[in-house]
Amino acid sequence: MSSQEDGAAEPGPDTETPSSSSSTGDIITVTIGATVPTGFEHTAAEEVKEKIGVDARISKDRGRIYFPITTDKLSQVHLLRSVDNLFVVVEEYDHYQFKESKEETLMELQQLASKLPWTNALEVWKLNGTLKKKKGYRKGGNGTKVKPNSEASDATVADAEQQELPQAASSADGQTKAESVPDSADADVEASMQVSEEAAPKAKLIKFRVTCNRAGDKHSFSSNEAARDFGGAVQEFFQWKADMTKFDIEVLLNIHNEEVVIGIALTEESLHRRNISHFGPTTLRSTLCYGMLRLCKPQASDIILDPMCGTGAIPLEGSIEFNSSFYIAGDNNDMAVNRTVNNICHIQKRRADKGSASGLPIDTVQWDLCNLPIRTGSVDIIITDMPFGKRMGSRKKNWDLYPSCLREMARVCAPGSGKAVLLTQDKKCFAKAISRMGGLWKKLHTVWVNVGGLHAGVYLLKRTGAVFGQTPEDVYESRGTVNTQGGEEHGKELS
C-alpha cells in the first residue's frame, strides 16, 4: 500500500555521504534525517545551520531534510523547533535499480538487510535512548501479542498498513509513521529484554518493527510487501523479535521513486506535540507555527497579534521561542479562549516544575475580530490561521469574513512597517479579499503547505504606507459589516 506523497521516503543528493560514518574515538559522525512541515524545508534547514552549525540538505521528496552531526551534538537535535520526527540514516541510495519483477525486487530487499552498515546507526540509537521524548500508552494500547516467527513479517505488514491510514488522515507533513504508533513502556521493554533467545547476539532481546513509506507509481511491489520481506530479513539477521506496538527499535524503509533510505527512528512521538494540552478541532502543529513565526522574523519589543487564536498554538510557540516580543491571543469563541488560557497555564506549570521562570509574554482576550479593541497602527505583526471553511466556518461566509477581518487587521497594523502571516486553504476567496483592500496590503511571499491533507498557503503580507480609511474601498465598506457570532464557525479553533 503506497503512502501519501508527504509521508514517503527520501533520498540523498550527491553532496552528502550516506549515513555512513566516520568514527573518531568515541565520537561518531552520522547523517540525521528529519521530517518537517511540508513547505518549510528551507526554514528547517536555516534553523539547523543556526543552532547546530551544519548545512542541511533538502530532500527531493517534500517534507524532509538531512544533515550530518557528531554524536556529542545529538541532544541539540532534539531541541530543534521546526522538525517533527528524527531518524538516523543507515544507508541511502540515490538511484536504486529495482528489478522489473516483484519477486526479484523483494528477494533483493531481503538480501539487502544483511549487507547494510548498521553499526553506527545502532550506536546512535543506544545513545538516543536517554534523550527522546517518551510516549505513554494510548487508548487500547495493551499491544498485540507477538506472532510466531513464521508470521512475524505479516505482522509487520499489517502494522504498516494500519499506520498509513492515520498518516494520510492527519497532515501529510512528511512524518515518519513512528508518530502514530502506541509506545512501549520501559518496564515492559526491560522485562522482555530479560528473555534469552537462541543465537541472540546480545544478552537482551530486542523487539523491533519495520515501517515502509513508499511513493511513486513505477514500483512492482506494495509498501506492505516491502515491509514484510525486508522486516523478515532484518529479524533473521539480528535475531530480534517482531512486535508491532511495544517495539524498542523502529526500522524505516523509505522509498521515493528510485531513492531509497534505510533508517532507525529516534523519536517515539513527534516533536510537534510539545505545547498543547487542550486541543480544538483544527489545532495547528507547533512545528508549523514555528515556521510561520520565522517567516515574519519577530524582533525585540514587537507587538504580535493572533486575532483568531483558537487553542493559542501560534502565540504560545512564539512566546516560548521568540520571547522578546509580546503576544496578544484573541478569539470570538469563549471555548477557544478558555482552551488558550488552559494551554498557557499548562506551559507555565511545566516550566515552574522544572525550576525555570514560568512567566510568558502573552495575554488572552475575547473579542469580535472585525472590531478589535486595539489602537490604530499599534501592532507590528499579525499572524493567524484563518478559517478554511471546511471543519470550521463555511466558504460562503468567508466571502464576507475575509475582507472585513483583513481591513481590520490593516487598521491595527503599523503602516509602512507592519507585517501579516496568514494561513488559509481558501485561496480564491483570499486573493479576492486582498484585491479589495485598496492597496493596504502588499503580498510579499507565499509558502505552500500541507495541512491535514489540504493544500494551503501561508501568505506573507506587508502593510503599505497607505492611510487607513482614505481609499475608496475603505469608505465604501465600513467596519463591522460581518456578523461574527455564528457559533465560532469562523472563529476557527485554529492555531
Coordinates of C-alpha atoms in Angstrom, one line a residue:
M1 CA 0.0 0.0 0.0
S2 CA 1.6 3.2 -1.1
S3 CA 1.8 6.0 1.3
Q4 CA 1.0 9.6 0.5
E5 CA 3.5 11.8 -1.1
D6 CA 4.4 13.6 2.0
G7 CA 4.6 10.5 4.1
A8 CA 7.0 8.9 1.7
A9 CA 10.6 8.3 1.5
E10 CA 13.6 10.1 0.5
P11 CA 16.9 10.3 -0.9
G12 CA 20.1 11.8 -0.9
P13 CA 21.6 14.2 -3.2
D14 CA 25.1 13.9 -4.3
T15 CA 26.5 16.3 -1.8
E16 CA 26.5 14.1 1.3
T17 CA 27.8 10.8 2.2
P18 CA 25.2 8.3 3.3
S19 CA 24.6 7.8 6.9
S20 CA 27.9 6.4 6.7
S21 CA 30.1 7.3 9.4
S22 CA 33.4 8.2 10.3
S23 CA 34.4 7.2 13.7
T24 CA 36.9 9.3 15.6
G25 CA 37.5 7.9 19.1
D26 CA 34.1 7.8 20.9
I27 CA 32.6 10.4 18.6
I28 CA 30.7 9.1 15.6
T29 CA 29.6 11.2 12.6
V30 CA 26.3 10.1 11.1
T31 CA 23.6 11.6 8.9
I32 CA 20.3 12.5 10.6
G33 CA 17.1 12.7 8.7
A34 CA 14.2 14.8 9.8
T35 CA 10.6 15.1 8.7
V36 CA 9.4 18.8 8.7
P37 CA 6.2 20.6 7.8
T38 CA 5.8 20.5 4.0
G39 CA 6.8 23.8 2.5
F40 CA 9.0 24.8 5.4
E41 CA 12.1 22.7 4.5
H42 CA 14.2 25.8 3.9
T43 CA 13.1 27.2 7.3
A44 CA 14.2 24.0 9.0
A45 CA 17.5 24.0 7.1
E46 CA 18.1 27.5 8.3
E47 CA 17.4 26.5 11.9
V48 CA 19.8 23.6 11.7
K49 CA 22.5 25.9 10.4
E50 CA 21.8 28.5 13.1
K51 CA 21.6 26.1 16.1
I52 CA 23.8 23.2 15.2
G53 CA 26.2 24.8 12.7
V54 CA 25.9 22.4 9.8
D55 CA 24.4 22.6 6.4
A56 CA 21.2 20.6 5.9
R57 CA 20.4 19.0 2.6
I58 CA 16.7 19.4 1.4
S59 CA 15.3 16.2 0.1
K60 CA 13.8 15.9 -3.4
D61 CA 10.8 14.5 -1.7
R62 CA 9.0 17.3 0.1
G63 CA 8.9 17.4 3.9
R64 CA 12.4 16.0 4.7
I65 CA 15.9 17.3 5.3
Y66 CA 19.2 15.6 6.1
F67 CA 22.2 16.9 7.9
P68 CA 25.4 15.4 9.4
I69 CA 26.1 15.5 13.1
T70 CA 28.6 14.1 15.6
T71 CA 27.1 12.2 18.5
D72 CA 28.2 14.8 21.0
K73 CA 25.6 17.1 19.5
L74 CA 22.7 14.6 19.4
S75 CA 20.9 16.2 22.3
Q76 CA 20.8 19.5 20.4
V77 CA 18.9 17.8 17.6
H78 CA 16.0 17.1 19.9
L79 CA 15.7 20.8 20.7
L80 CA 15.0 21.9 17.1
R81 CA 11.7 23.6 16.8
S82 CA 10.9 23.0 13.1
V83 CA 11.2 19.2 12.9
D84 CA 8.5 16.6 13.6
N85 CA 10.4 13.3 13.6
L86 CA 14.0 12.3 13.6
F87 CA 15.8 9.2 12.3
V88 CA 19.5 8.2 11.9
V89 CA 20.3 7.1 8.3
V90 CA 21.7 3.6 8.0
E91 CA 22.2 3.8 4.2
E92 CA 20.8 5.8 1.3
Y93 CA 20.7 5.2 -2.4
D94 CA 20.0 8.0 -4.9
H95 CA 19.3 5.7 -7.9
Y96 CA 18.3 2.3 -6.6
Q97 CA 17.8 0.0 -9.6
F98 CA 14.7 -2.0 -8.8
K99 CA 14.1 -5.2 -10.6
E100 CA 11.2 -5.5 -13.0
S101 CA 9.5 -8.4 -11.4
K102 CA 8.1 -8.2 -7.9
E103 CA 9.6 -11.4 -6.8
E104 CA 13.2 -10.4 -7.8
T105 CA 12.8 -7.0 -6.1
L106 CA 11.5 -8.4 -2.8
M107 CA 14.3 -11.0 -2.8
E108 CA 16.8 -8.2 -3.3
L109 CA 15.4 -6.3 -0.4
Q110 CA 15.7 -9.4 1.8
Q111 CA 19.3 -9.8 0.8
L112 CA 20.0 -6.0 1.4
A113 CA 19.2 -6.3 5.1
S114 CA 22.4 -8.3 5.9
K115 CA 24.6 -6.0 3.7
L116 CA 23.8 -2.7 5.4
P117 CA 26.3 -0.8 7.7
W118 CA 24.1 -1.0 10.8
T119 CA 26.8 -0.5 13.5
N120 CA 27.0 3.3 13.8
A121 CA 23.2 3.8 13.4
L122 CA 22.6 1.3 16.3
E123 CA 25.2 3.1 18.4
V124 CA 23.3 6.4 17.9
W125 CA 20.0 4.6 18.7
K126 CA 21.5 3.5 22.0
L127 CA 22.8 7.0 22.9
N128 CA 19.4 8.4 21.9
G129 CA 17.6 6.3 24.5
T130 CA 18.0 8.9 27.2
L131 CA 17.2 11.9 25.0
K132 CA 14.0 11.1 23.2
K133 CA 10.6 12.1 24.4
K134 CA 8.8 9.1 25.9
K135 CA 5.3 8.2 24.9
G136 CA 2.7 6.8 27.3
Y137 CA 0.1 4.2 26.4
R138 CA -2.8 5.4 24.3
K139 CA -6.3 4.1 24.3
G140 CA -6.3 0.4 23.9
G141 CA -2.6 0.3 24.0
N142 CA -2.1 -3.0 25.6
G143 CA -0.2 -4.0 22.4
T144 CA -0.7 -7.1 20.3
K145 CA 0.9 -10.3 21.2
V146 CA 3.9 -11.3 19.2
K147 CA 3.1 -13.8 16.5
P148 CA 5.3 -16.8 15.9
N149 CA 8.4 -16.3 13.7
S150 CA 6.7 -17.6 10.6
E151 CA 4.1 -14.8 10.9
A152 CA 6.4 -12.0 12.0
S153 CA 6.7 -10.4 8.6
D154 CA 3.0 -10.5 8.0
A155 CA 2.5 -8.8 11.3
T156 CA 4.9 -6.1 10.2
V157 CA 3.0 -5.6 7.1
A158 CA -0.4 -5.4 8.8
D159 CA 1.0 -2.8 11.1
A160 CA 2.5 -0.8 8.2
E161 CA -0.9 -0.7 6.6
Q162 CA -2.6 0.5 9.8
Q163 CA 0.0 3.2 10.1
E164 CA -0.5 4.6 6.6
L165 CA -4.2 5.3 7.1
P166 CA -3.9 7.7 10.0
Q167 CA -0.9 9.2 8.3
A168 CA -3.0 10.2 5.3
A169 CA -5.8 11.5 7.5
S170 CA -3.6 13.6 9.7
S171 CA -1.4 16.1 8.0
A172 CA 0.8 14.8 5.3
D173 CA 3.7 16.9 6.6
G174 CA 6.2 14.2 5.9
Q175 CA 6.2 12.5 9.2
T176 CA 7.6 9.0 9.8
K177 CA 4.9 6.6 10.9
A178 CA 6.5 6.3 14.3
E179 CA 4.3 9.1 15.5
S180 CA 1.0 7.3 15.2
V181 CA 2.0 4.1 17.0
P182 CA 1.4 3.3 20.6
D183 CA 4.7 3.2 22.5
S184 CA 6.3 0.6 24.7
A185 CA 6.5 1.2 28.4
D186 CA 10.1 1.0 29.7
A187 CA 9.1 -1.6 32.3
D188 CA 7.7 -3.9 29.6
V189 CA 10.8 -3.4 27.5
E190 CA 13.1 -4.2 30.3
A191 CA 11.1 -7.3 31.2
S192 CA 11.1 -8.6 27.7
M193 CA 14.7 -8.0 27.3
Q194 CA 15.4 -10.5 30.1
V195 CA 14.2 -13.2 27.8
S196 CA 17.0 -15.1 26.1
E197 CA 16.8 -16.3 22.6
E198 CA 18.9 -18.8 20.8
A199 CA 21.6 -17.3 18.7
A200 CA 20.8 -13.8 20.0
P201 CA 23.8 -11.6 19.5
K202 CA 23.2 -9.9 22.9
A203 CA 22.0 -11.0 26.3
K204 CA 18.9 -8.9 26.0
L205 CA 16.2 -9.5 23.5
I206 CA 15.4 -6.5 21.2
K207 CA 11.9 -6.0 19.9
F208 CA 11.5 -4.2 16.5
R209 CA 9.2 -3.2 13.8
V210 CA 9.7 -2.2 10.2
T211 CA 7.7 0.7 8.7
C212 CA 7.8 1.2 4.9
N213 CA 6.9 4.6 3.4
R214 CA 6.6 4.4 -0.3
A215 CA 5.8 7.0 -3.0
G216 CA 6.0 6.5 -6.8
D217 CA 3.9 4.7 -9.4
K218 CA 6.6 2.6 -11.0
H219 CA 7.1 0.0 -8.3
S220 CA 6.1 -3.5 -8.8
F221 CA 5.5 -4.1 -5.0
S222 CA 3.4 -2.5 -2.3
S223 CA 4.6 -0.9 1.0
N224 CA 3.2 -3.9 2.8
E225 CA 5.1 -6.4 0.8
A226 CA 8.4 -4.4 1.2
A227 CA 7.9 -4.1 5.0
R228 CA 7.1 -7.8 5.3
D229 CA 10.0 -9.1 3.3
F230 CA 12.6 -6.6 4.5
G231 CA 11.4 -7.0 8.1
G232 CA 11.7 -10.8 7.9
A233 CA 15.3 -10.5 6.7
V234 CA 16.1 -8.0 9.5
Q235 CA 14.6 -10.3 12.0
E236 CA 16.6 -13.3 10.7
F237 CA 19.9 -11.3 10.6
F238 CA 19.7 -9.8 14.1
Q239 CA 17.5 -12.5 15.7
W240 CA 15.3 -9.7 17.0
K241 CA 11.7 -10.2 18.0
A242 CA 8.9 -8.6 16.0
D243 CA 6.4 -6.5 18.0
M244 CA 4.1 -4.0 16.4
T245 CA 3.3 -1.9 19.4
K246 CA 5.9 -2.4 22.1
F247 CA 9.0 -2.2 19.9
D248 CA 12.4 -0.9 21.0
I249 CA 13.6 -0.2 17.5
E250 CA 11.6 1.1 14.5
V251 CA 13.4 0.4 11.3
L252 CA 12.3 2.8 8.5
L253 CA 12.3 1.8 4.8
N254 CA 11.7 5.0 2.9
I255 CA 11.2 4.6 -0.9
H256 CA 10.6 7.6 -3.2
N257 CA 10.7 6.7 -6.8
E258 CA 14.3 5.5 -7.3
E259 CA 15.5 6.9 -4.0
V260 CA 15.8 4.5 -1.0
V261 CA 16.7 5.4 2.5
I262 CA 17.0 3.0 5.4
G263 CA 17.0 4.5 8.8
I264 CA 16.3 3.9 12.5
A265 CA 13.7 6.2 14.2
L266 CA 15.0 8.4 17.0
T267 CA 11.6 9.8 18.1
E268 CA 8.7 7.9 19.6
E269 CA 6.4 10.8 19.5
S270 CA 6.5 13.7 17.1
L271 CA 8.3 16.7 18.4
H272 CA 5.4 19.0 17.4
R273 CA 3.4 17.6 20.4
R274 CA 5.0 20.0 22.8
N275 CA 2.8 22.9 23.8
I276 CA -0.8 21.9 23.5
S277 CA -2.7 20.1 26.3
H278 CA -6.2 21.3 25.4
F279 CA -6.9 20.6 21.7
G280 CA -9.5 22.2 19.4
P281 CA -10.9 20.8 16.2
T282 CA -8.2 22.4 14.0
T283 CA -5.2 22.8 16.2
L284 CA -2.0 23.6 14.3
R285 CA 1.2 21.7 14.8
S286 CA 3.7 23.6 16.8
T287 CA 6.3 23.0 14.1
L288 CA 4.1 24.7 11.5
C289 CA 3.5 27.6 13.9
Y290 CA 7.3 27.9 14.3
G291 CA 7.7 28.1 10.5
M292 CA 5.1 30.8 10.3
L293 CA 6.7 32.8 13.1
R294 CA 10.2 32.5 11.5
L295 CA 8.7 33.8 8.2
C296 CA 7.8 37.2 9.9
K297 CA 11.1 37.5 11.8
P298 CA 9.9 38.8 15.2
Q299 CA 12.1 41.5 16.7
A300 CA 12.6 42.6 20.3
S301 CA 9.6 44.5 21.7
D302 CA 7.3 43.7 18.7
I303 CA 3.6 43.5 19.5
I304 CA 2.3 40.3 17.8
L305 CA -1.4 39.6 17.4
D306 CA -3.3 36.5 16.7
P307 CA -6.9 37.6 16.3
M308 CA -8.3 34.1 15.7
C309 CA -6.1 32.2 18.1
G310 CA -8.2 29.0 18.6
T311 CA -6.2 27.0 21.1
G312 CA -3.3 29.5 21.1
A313 CA -0.7 27.3 19.4
I314 CA 0.8 30.2 17.4
P315 CA 1.2 32.8 20.2
L316 CA 2.3 30.0 22.6
E317 CA 5.1 28.9 20.3
G318 CA 6.1 32.5 19.8
S319 CA 6.1 33.4 23.5
I320 CA 8.4 30.4 24.2
E321 CA 10.8 30.7 21.2
F322 CA 10.7 34.4 20.4
N323 CA 10.2 35.6 23.9
S324 CA 11.4 39.2 23.5
S325 CA 8.2 40.1 21.7
F326 CA 4.7 40.4 23.3
Y327 CA 1.8 38.3 22.1
I328 CA -1.9 39.0 22.2
A329 CA -4.1 36.0 21.6
G330 CA -7.8 36.6 20.9
D331 CA -10.9 34.8 19.6
N332 CA -14.6 35.5 19.5
N333 CA -15.4 32.0 20.8
D334 CA -15.4 31.6 24.6
M335 CA -14.4 27.9 24.4
A336 CA -11.4 28.8 22.2
V337 CA -10.3 31.5 24.7
N338 CA -10.7 29.0 27.6
R339 CA -8.5 26.5 25.7
T340 CA -5.9 29.1 25.1
V341 CA -5.8 30.1 28.8
N342 CA -5.6 26.4 29.8
N343 CA -2.7 25.8 27.4
I344 CA -0.8 28.8 28.8
C345 CA -1.4 27.6 32.3
H346 CA -0.2 24.2 31.4
I347 CA 3.1 25.5 29.9
Q348 CA 3.6 27.8 32.9
K349 CA 3.2 25.0 35.4
R350 CA 5.5 22.7 33.4
R351 CA 8.2 25.4 33.4
A352 CA 7.7 26.1 37.1
D353 CA 8.0 22.4 37.9
K354 CA 11.4 22.4 36.1
G355 CA 12.6 25.3 38.2
S356 CA 12.7 27.8 35.3
A357 CA 10.8 31.2 35.1
S358 CA 7.2 30.4 34.4
G359 CA 6.1 33.7 33.1
L360 CA 5.2 34.1 29.4
P361 CA 4.9 37.3 27.4
I362 CA 1.3 36.6 26.3
D363 CA -2.2 37.8 27.1
T364 CA -5.6 36.4 26.1
V365 CA -8.8 38.2 25.3
Q366 CA -12.3 37.5 23.8
W367 CA -13.4 39.9 21.0
D368 CA -15.1 40.5 17.7
L369 CA -12.3 40.1 15.2
C370 CA -13.9 42.7 12.9
N371 CA -14.0 45.3 15.7
L372 CA -10.8 44.8 17.6
P373 CA -10.4 46.9 20.8
I374 CA -6.9 47.9 19.7
R375 CA -5.5 51.3 18.8
T376 CA -5.0 52.0 15.1
G377 CA -1.4 51.3 13.9
S378 CA -0.2 49.8 17.2
V379 CA 0.5 46.2 16.1
D380 CA 3.8 45.2 14.5
I381 CA 2.9 41.7 13.3
I382 CA -0.4 39.8 12.8
I383 CA -0.1 36.0 12.5
T384 CA -3.1 33.7 12.4
D385 CA -4.7 30.6 10.9
M386 CA -7.8 31.8 9.1
P387 CA -11.0 29.6 8.7
F388 CA -10.7 27.3 5.7
G389 CA -14.5 26.8 5.5
K390 CA -14.0 23.1 5.9
R391 CA -14.2 21.9 9.6
M392 CA -14.7 25.5 10.8
G393 CA -16.8 28.2 9.2
S394 CA -18.0 28.0 5.6
R395 CA -16.8 29.0 2.2
K396 CA -19.8 31.2 1.7
K397 CA -19.3 33.1 5.0
N398 CA -15.6 33.5 4.1
W399 CA -16.5 35.9 1.3
D400 CA -17.8 38.4 3.8
L401 CA -15.4 37.5 6.7
Y402 CA -12.1 37.7 4.8
P403 CA -12.5 41.3 3.5
S404 CA -13.8 42.6 6.9
C405 CA -11.0 41.0 9.0
L406 CA -8.3 41.9 6.5
R407 CA -9.5 45.5 6.7
E408 CA -9.5 45.5 10.5
M409 CA -6.0 43.9 10.5
A410 CA -4.9 46.7 8.2
R411 CA -6.3 49.3 10.6
V412 CA -4.4 48.0 13.7
C413 CA -1.2 47.1 11.9
A414 CA 1.6 49.7 11.8
P415 CA 1.5 51.4 8.3
G416 CA 4.8 51.0 6.3
S417 CA 6.4 48.5 8.6
G418 CA 3.8 46.1 9.8
K419 CA 3.5 42.5 8.5
A420 CA 1.0 39.7 8.5
V421 CA 1.4 36.0 8.1
L422 CA -1.9 34.4 7.3
L423 CA -2.6 30.7 6.6
T424 CA -5.7 29.7 4.6
Q425 CA -6.7 27.0 2.1
D426 CA -9.5 29.2 0.7
K427 CA -7.1 30.7 -1.9
K428 CA -9.7 32.2 -4.3
C429 CA -11.5 34.0 -1.6
F430 CA -8.3 35.3 0.0
A431 CA -7.0 36.6 -3.3
K432 CA -10.3 38.4 -4.0
A433 CA -10.3 39.9 -0.5
I434 CA -6.7 41.2 -0.9
S435 CA -7.7 42.9 -4.1
R436 CA -10.5 44.8 -2.3
M437 CA -8.2 46.3 0.3
G438 CA -7.4 49.4 -1.7
G439 CA -3.6 48.8 -1.6
L440 CA -3.5 48.5 2.2
W441 CA -1.6 45.1 1.9
K442 CA 1.1 44.0 -0.4
K443 CA 1.8 40.3 -0.9
L444 CA 5.5 39.5 -0.5
H445 CA 5.8 35.7 -0.4
T446 CA 3.7 32.6 -0.3
V447 CA 4.7 29.2 1.2
W448 CA 2.6 26.2 0.1
V449 CA 2.0 23.8 2.9
N450 CA 0.0 20.6 3.5
V451 CA -2.4 20.9 6.5
G452 CA -4.4 17.9 7.4
G453 CA -4.2 16.7 3.7
L454 CA -5.3 20.1 2.4
H455 CA -3.2 22.2 0.1
A456 CA -3.0 25.6 1.8
G457 CA -1.0 28.8 1.5
V458 CA 1.0 30.7 4.1
Y459 CA 0.9 34.3 2.9
L460 CA 3.4 36.9 4.0
L461 CA 1.9 40.4 3.6
K462 CA 3.4 43.8 4.2
R463 CA 1.3 46.7 5.4
T464 CA 1.8 49.5 2.9
G465 CA 2.1 53.2 3.9
A466 CA -1.5 53.9 2.7
V467 CA -3.6 55.7 5.3
F468 CA -6.4 53.5 6.6
G469 CA -9.9 54.8 5.9
Q470 CA -8.9 57.0 2.9
T471 CA -9.2 54.6 0.0
P472 CA -12.5 54.2 -2.0
E473 CA -12.8 50.6 -0.7
D474 CA -12.5 51.7 3.0
V475 CA -15.0 54.5 2.5
Y476 CA -17.5 52.2 0.7
E477 CA -17.2 49.2 3.1
S478 CA -17.5 50.3 6.7
R479 CA -16.1 48.4 9.6
G480 CA -18.1 45.7 11.3
T481 CA -20.2 44.6 8.3
V482 CA -19.9 41.0 9.2
N483 CA -21.7 39.1 11.9
T484 CA -19.1 37.0 13.5
Q485 CA -21.3 35.4 16.1
G486 CA -22.1 32.3 14.0
G487 CA -21.2 29.9 16.8
E488 CA -17.5 30.4 16.0
E489 CA -17.9 29.0 12.7
H490 CA -15.3 31.4 11.6
G491 CA -13.5 31.9 14.9
K492 CA -12.0 28.6 13.9
E493 CA -10.0 26.8 16.6
L494 CA -7.0 27.4 14.6
S495 CA -3.6 27.5 15.5

